[in-house]
Amino acid sequence: MREERRIKVLVVDDDQHFRNLATGLLEKCGFEVSSVGTGEEALYWIRNNDIDVAVLDLRLPDFDGNELLRSFKIIRPDLEVIILTGYGTMRSALLAMREDVFEYLTKPCSTELLAEVICKAAAKKASPMCARWYNIWAGSELKEGYSEK
């Protein structure tokens, strides 16, 4: 029997605390997670690694998130990108939608919602793990989601 392939997620956020928390929670949900704090690191990671879904903050120290989203889509047209920002605006949401972002979420965001959106995004790659995502976190401390900082 072959081993099930885990969904590979890249979290791009300049907030180290958030990256650590998101990485830990998403790993408990069964995802294979990597995280970076700058746009340059994200571009390097996207070019050199097989990633299914990127979770992208819009405010980074070295890049505008929408510019980075455009670069992601040029480098990897098949990459699904989820915007997760603490500074959501109608303008940034519209710009992201024009770039074919999979979903636009604002912080704080529950782990349940983020896991669901990641699975929906990765479902295009037909991962059987997505059909069972609820069972991975149900009944655990993950129900609490991301609310502390």
PDB file of C-alpha atoms in Angstrom:
ATOM      1  CA  MET A   1       0.000   0.000   0.000  1.00  0.00           C
ATOM      2  CA  ARG A   2       1.419   3.398  -0.889  1.00  0.00           C
ATOM      3  CA  GLU A   3       1.717   6.171   1.631  1.00  0.00           C
ATOM      4  CA  GLU A   4      -0.726   9.056   1.293  1.00  0.00           C
ATOM      5  CA  ARG A   5       0.915  12.278   0.135  1.00  0.00           C
ATOM      6  CA  ARG A   6       0.452  15.149   2.538  1.00  0.00           C
ATOM      7  CA  ILE A   7      -0.590  18.570   1.289  1.00  0.00           C
ATOM      8  CA  LYS A   8       2.409  20.919   1.202  1.00  0.00           C
ATOM      9  CA  VAL A   9       1.677  24.409   2.499  1.00  0.00           C
ATOM     10  CA  LEU A  10       3.917  27.475   2.542  1.00  0.00           C
ATOM     11  CA  VAL A  11       3.020  30.163   5.102  1.00  0.00           C
ATOM     12  CA  VAL A  12       4.388  33.599   4.156  1.00  0.00           C
ATOM     13  CA  ASP A  13       4.108  36.126   6.992  1.00  0.00           C
ATOM     14  CA  ASP A  14       6.566  38.552   8.588  1.00  0.00           C
ATOM     15  CA  ASP A  15       5.127  37.923  12.075  1.00  0.00           C
ATOM     16  CA  GLN A  16       7.301  35.163  13.582  1.00  0.00           C
ATOM     17  CA  HIS A  17       4.754  34.419  16.324  1.00  0.00           C
ATOM     18  CA  PHE A  18       1.986  33.930  13.772  1.00  0.00           C
ATOM     19  CA  ARG A  19       4.215  31.740  11.567  1.00  0.00           C
ATOM     20  CA  ASN A  20       5.097  29.514  14.512  1.00  0.00           C
ATOM     21  CA  LEU A  21       1.484  29.231  15.646  1.00  0.00           C
ATOM     22  CA  ALA A  22       0.094  28.644  12.143  1.00  0.00           C
ATOM     23  CA  THR A  23       2.786  26.078  11.356  1.00  0.00           C
ATOM     24  CA  GLY A  24       2.101  24.137  14.550  1.00  0.00           C
ATOM     25  CA  LEU A  25      -1.669  24.163  14.123  1.00  0.00           C
ATOM     26  CA  LEU A  26      -1.570  23.224  10.435  1.00  0.00           C
ATOM     27  CA  GLU A  27       0.909  20.400  11.109  1.00  0.00           C
ATOM     28  CA  LYS A  28      -1.509  19.029  13.727  1.00  0.00           C
ATOM     29  CA  CYS A  29      -4.146  19.069  10.975  1.00  0.00           C
ATOM     30  CA  GLY A  30      -1.891  16.798   8.910  1.00  0.00           C
ATOM     31  CA  PHE A  31      -0.363  19.290   6.491  1.00  0.00           C
ATOM     32  CA  GLU A  32       3.340  19.453   5.650  1.00  0.00           C
ATOM     33  CA  VAL A  33       4.124  23.083   6.454  1.00  0.00           C
ATOM     34  CA  SER A  34       7.048  25.388   5.746  1.00  0.00           C
ATOM     35  CA  SER A  35       7.140  29.068   6.605  1.00  0.00           C
ATOM     36  CA  VAL A  36       9.102  32.143   5.575  1.00  0.00           C
ATOM     37  CA  GLY A  37       9.089  35.780   6.670  1.00  0.00           C
ATOM     38  CA  THR A  38       9.926  37.722   3.509  1.00  0.00           C
ATOM     39  CA  GLY A  39       8.889  37.914  -0.109  1.00  0.00           C
ATOM     40  CA  GLU A  40      12.399  37.030  -1.296  1.00  0.00           C
ATOM     41  CA  GLU A  41      12.380  33.863   0.812  1.00  0.00           C
ATOM     42  CA  ALA A  42       8.925  33.008  -0.517  1.00  0.00           C
ATOM     43  CA  LEU A  43      10.026  33.408  -4.142  1.00  0.00           C
ATOM     44  CA  TYR A  44      13.047  31.192  -3.524  1.00  0.00           C
ATOM     45  CA  TRP A  45      10.852  28.575  -1.845  1.00  0.00           C
ATOM     46  CA  ILE A  46       8.243  28.593  -4.636  1.00  0.00           C
ATOM     47  CA  ARG A  47      10.927  28.228  -7.319  1.00  0.00           C
ATOM     48  CA  ASN A  48      12.737  25.364  -5.586  1.00  0.00           C
ATOM     49  CA  ASN A  49      10.064  23.310  -3.808  1.00  0.00           C
ATOM     50  CA  ASP A  50       6.875  21.483  -4.648  1.00  0.00           C
ATOM     51  CA  ILE A  51       4.150  23.455  -2.856  1.00  0.00           C
ATOM     52  CA  ASP A  52       0.408  22.826  -3.204  1.00  0.00           C
ATOM     53  CA  VAL A  53      -0.932  25.893  -1.394  1.00  0.00           C
ATOM     54  CA  ALA A  54       0.597  29.192  -0.247  1.00  0.00           C
ATOM     55  CA  VAL A  55      -0.921  31.193   2.606  1.00  0.00           C
ATOM     56  CA  LEU A  56       0.197  34.771   1.988  1.00  0.00           C
ATOM     57  CA  ASP A  57       0.124  37.884   4.161  1.00  0.00           C
ATOM     58  CA  LEU A  58      -0.227  41.094   2.149  1.00  0.00           C
ATOM     59  CA  ARG A  59       2.099  43.244   4.254  1.00  0.00           C
ATOM     60  CA  LEU A  60       5.686  42.083   4.096  1.00  0.00           C
ATOM     61  CA  PRO A  61       8.827  44.128   4.774  1.00  0.00           C
ATOM     62  CA  ASP A  62      10.251  43.689   1.272  1.00  0.00           C
ATOM     63  CA  PHE A  63       7.240  43.093  -0.996  1.00  0.00           C
ATOM     64  CA  ASP A  64       3.703  44.213  -1.576  1.00  0.00           C
ATOM     65  CA  GLY A  65       1.589  41.076  -1.182  1.00  0.00           C
ATOM     66  CA  ASN A  66      -0.308  41.621  -4.428  1.00  0.00           C
ATOM     67  CA  GLU A  67       2.972  41.952  -6.359  1.00  0.00           C
ATOM     68  CA  LEU A  68       4.201  38.766  -4.727  1.00  0.00           C
ATOM     69  CA  LEU A  69       0.948  37.027  -5.666  1.00  0.00           C
ATOM     70  CA  ARG A  70       1.496  38.007  -9.315  1.00  0.00           C
ATOM     71  CA  SER A  71       5.047  36.639  -9.162  1.00  0.00           C
ATOM     72  CA  PHE A  72       3.799  33.372  -7.652  1.00  0.00           C
ATOM     73  CA  LYS A  73       1.324  32.959 -10.517  1.00  0.00           C
ATOM     74  CA  ILE A  74       4.023  33.612 -13.136  1.00  0.00           C
ATOM     75  CA  ILE A  75       6.435  31.128 -11.564  1.00  0.00           C
ATOM     76  CA  ARG A  76       3.809  28.495 -10.722  1.00  0.00           C
ATOM     77  CA  PRO A  77       0.475  29.035 -12.512  1.00  0.00           C
ATOM     78  CA  ASP A  78      -0.946  25.923 -10.806  1.00  0.00           C
ATOM     79  CA  LEU A  79      -0.171  27.174  -7.271  1.00  0.00           C
ATOM     80  CA  GLU A  80      -3.244  27.937  -5.192  1.00  0.00           C
ATOM     81  CA  VAL A  81      -2.791  31.060  -3.066  1.00  0.00           C
ATOM     82  CA  ILE A  82      -4.833  32.001  -0.016  1.00  0.00           C
ATOM     83  CA  ILE A  83      -4.525  35.570   1.238  1.00  0.00           C
ATOM     84  CA  LEU A  84      -4.617  35.800   5.043  1.00  0.00           C
ATOM     85  CA  THR A  85      -4.131  39.377   6.201  1.00  0.00           C
ATOM     86  CA  GLY A  86      -4.692  41.501   9.246  1.00  0.00           C
ATOM     87  CA  TYR A  87      -5.105  44.570   7.029  1.00  0.00           C
ATOM     88  CA  GLY A  88      -7.818  43.600   4.594  1.00  0.00           C
ATOM     89  CA  THR A  89      -9.367  46.281   2.419  1.00  0.00           C
ATOM     90  CA  MET A  90     -11.867  46.170  -0.410  1.00  0.00           C
ATOM     91  CA  ARG A  91      -9.167  47.394  -2.808  1.00  0.00           C
ATOM     92  CA  SER A  92      -6.679  44.695  -1.820  1.00  0.00           C
ATOM     93  CA  ALA A  93      -9.384  42.035  -2.019  1.00  0.00           C
ATOM     94  CA  LEU A  94     -10.343  43.136  -5.540  1.00  0.00           C
ATOM     95  CA  LEU A  95      -6.690  43.181  -6.644  1.00  0.00           C
ATOM     96  CA  ALA A  96      -6.204  39.692  -5.231  1.00  0.00           C
ATOM     97  CA  MET A  97      -9.311  38.359  -6.967  1.00  0.00           C
ATOM     98  CA  ARG A  98      -8.048  39.733 -10.289  1.00  0.00           C
ATOM     99  CA  GLU A  99      -4.910  37.664  -9.778  1.00  0.00           C
ATOM    100  CA  ASP A 100      -7.012  34.529  -9.308  1.00  0.00           C
ATOM    101  CA  VAL A 101      -6.391  34.127  -5.578  1.00  0.00           C
ATOM    102  CA  PHE A 102      -8.199  31.056  -4.240  1.00  0.00           C
ATOM    103  CA  GLU A 103      -9.548  32.770  -1.109  1.00  0.00           C
ATOM    104  CA  TYR A 104      -9.176  36.069   0.742  1.00  0.00           C
ATOM    105  CA  LEU A 105      -9.322  35.752   4.536  1.00  0.00           C
ATOM    106  CA  THR A 106      -8.708  38.202   7.358  1.00  0.00           C
ATOM    107  CA  LYS A 107      -6.995  37.653  10.715  1.00  0.00           C
ATOM    108  CA  PRO A 108      -7.890  36.406  13.155  1.00  0.00           C
ATOM    109  CA  CYS A 109      -9.029  33.308  11.313  1.00  0.00           C
ATOM    110  CA  SER A 110     -10.073  30.046  12.935  1.00  0.00           C
ATOM    111  CA  THR A 111      -7.967  26.980  12.314  1.00  0.00           C
ATOM    112  CA  GLU A 112     -11.116  25.168  11.172  1.00  0.00           C
ATOM    113  CA  LEU A 113     -11.759  27.717   8.419  1.00  0.00           C
ATOM    114  CA  LEU A 114      -8.121  27.879   7.317  1.00  0.00           C
ATOM    115  CA  ALA A 115      -7.839  24.070   7.176  1.00  0.00           C
ATOM    116  CA  GLU A 116     -11.084  23.857   5.195  1.00  0.00           C
ATOM    117  CA  VAL A 117      -9.933  26.471   2.684  1.00  0.00           C
ATOM    118  CA  ILE A 118      -6.506  24.821   2.297  1.00  0.00           C
ATOM    119  CA  CYS A 119      -8.179  21.479   1.614  1.00  0.00           C
ATOM    120  CA  LYS A 120     -10.522  22.995  -0.938  1.00  0.00           C
ATOM    121  CA  ALA A 121      -7.566  24.643  -2.663  1.00  0.00           C
ATOM    122  CA  ALA A 122      -5.540  21.429  -2.640  1.00  0.00           C
ATOM    123  CA  ALA A 123      -8.495  19.343  -3.807  1.00  0.00           C
ATOM    124  CA  LYS A 124      -7.611  20.378  -7.356  1.00  0.00           C
ATOM    125  CA  LYS A 125      -4.621  18.097  -6.926  1.00  0.00           C
ATOM    126  CA  ALA A 126      -6.967  15.297  -5.796  1.00  0.00           C
ATOM    127  CA  SER A 127      -5.533  14.719  -2.332  1.00  0.00           C
ATOM    128  CA  PRO A 128      -7.601  12.107  -0.467  1.00  0.00           C
ATOM    129  CA  MET A 129      -6.531  13.703   2.808  1.00  0.00           C
ATOM    130  CA  CYS A 130      -8.947  16.551   2.167  1.00  0.00           C
ATOM    131  CA  ALA A 131     -11.942  14.280   2.411  1.00  0.00           C
ATOM    132  CA  ARG A 132     -10.937  13.533   5.997  1.00  0.00           C
ATOM    133  CA  TRP A 133      -9.664  16.908   7.218  1.00  0.00           C
ATOM    134  CA  TYR A 134     -12.446  17.290   9.751  1.00  0.00           C
ATOM    135  CA  ASN A 135     -11.522  14.040  11.495  1.00  0.00           C
ATOM    136  CA  ILE A 136      -7.937  15.213  11.938  1.00  0.00           C
ATOM    137  CA  TRP A 137      -8.756  18.221  14.071  1.00  0.00           C
ATOM    138  CA  ALA A 138     -12.236  17.417  15.429  1.00  0.00           C
ATOM    139  CA  GLY A 139     -12.265  16.963  19.157  1.00  0.00           C
ATOM    140  CA  SER A 140      -8.824  18.485  19.612  1.00  0.00           C
ATOM    141  CA  GLU A 141      -7.496  21.776  20.890  1.00  0.00           C
ATOM    142  CA  LEU A 142      -7.378  22.942  17.279  1.00  0.00           C
ATOM    143  CA  LYS A 143     -11.047  23.897  17.433  1.00  0.00           C
ATOM    144  CA  GLU A 144      -9.951  27.000  19.319  1.00  0.00           C
ATOM    145  CA  GLY A 145      -8.174  28.370  16.246  1.00  0.00           C
ATOM    146  CA  TYR A 146      -5.900  31.369  16.062  1.00  0.00           C
ATOM    147  CA  SER A 147      -7.090  33.996  18.482  1.00  0.00           C
ATOM    148  CA  GLU A 148      -4.204  34.753  20.827  1.00  0.00           C
ATOM    149  CA  LYS A 149      -1.124  36.725  19.967  1.00  0.00           C
TER     150      LYS A 149
END
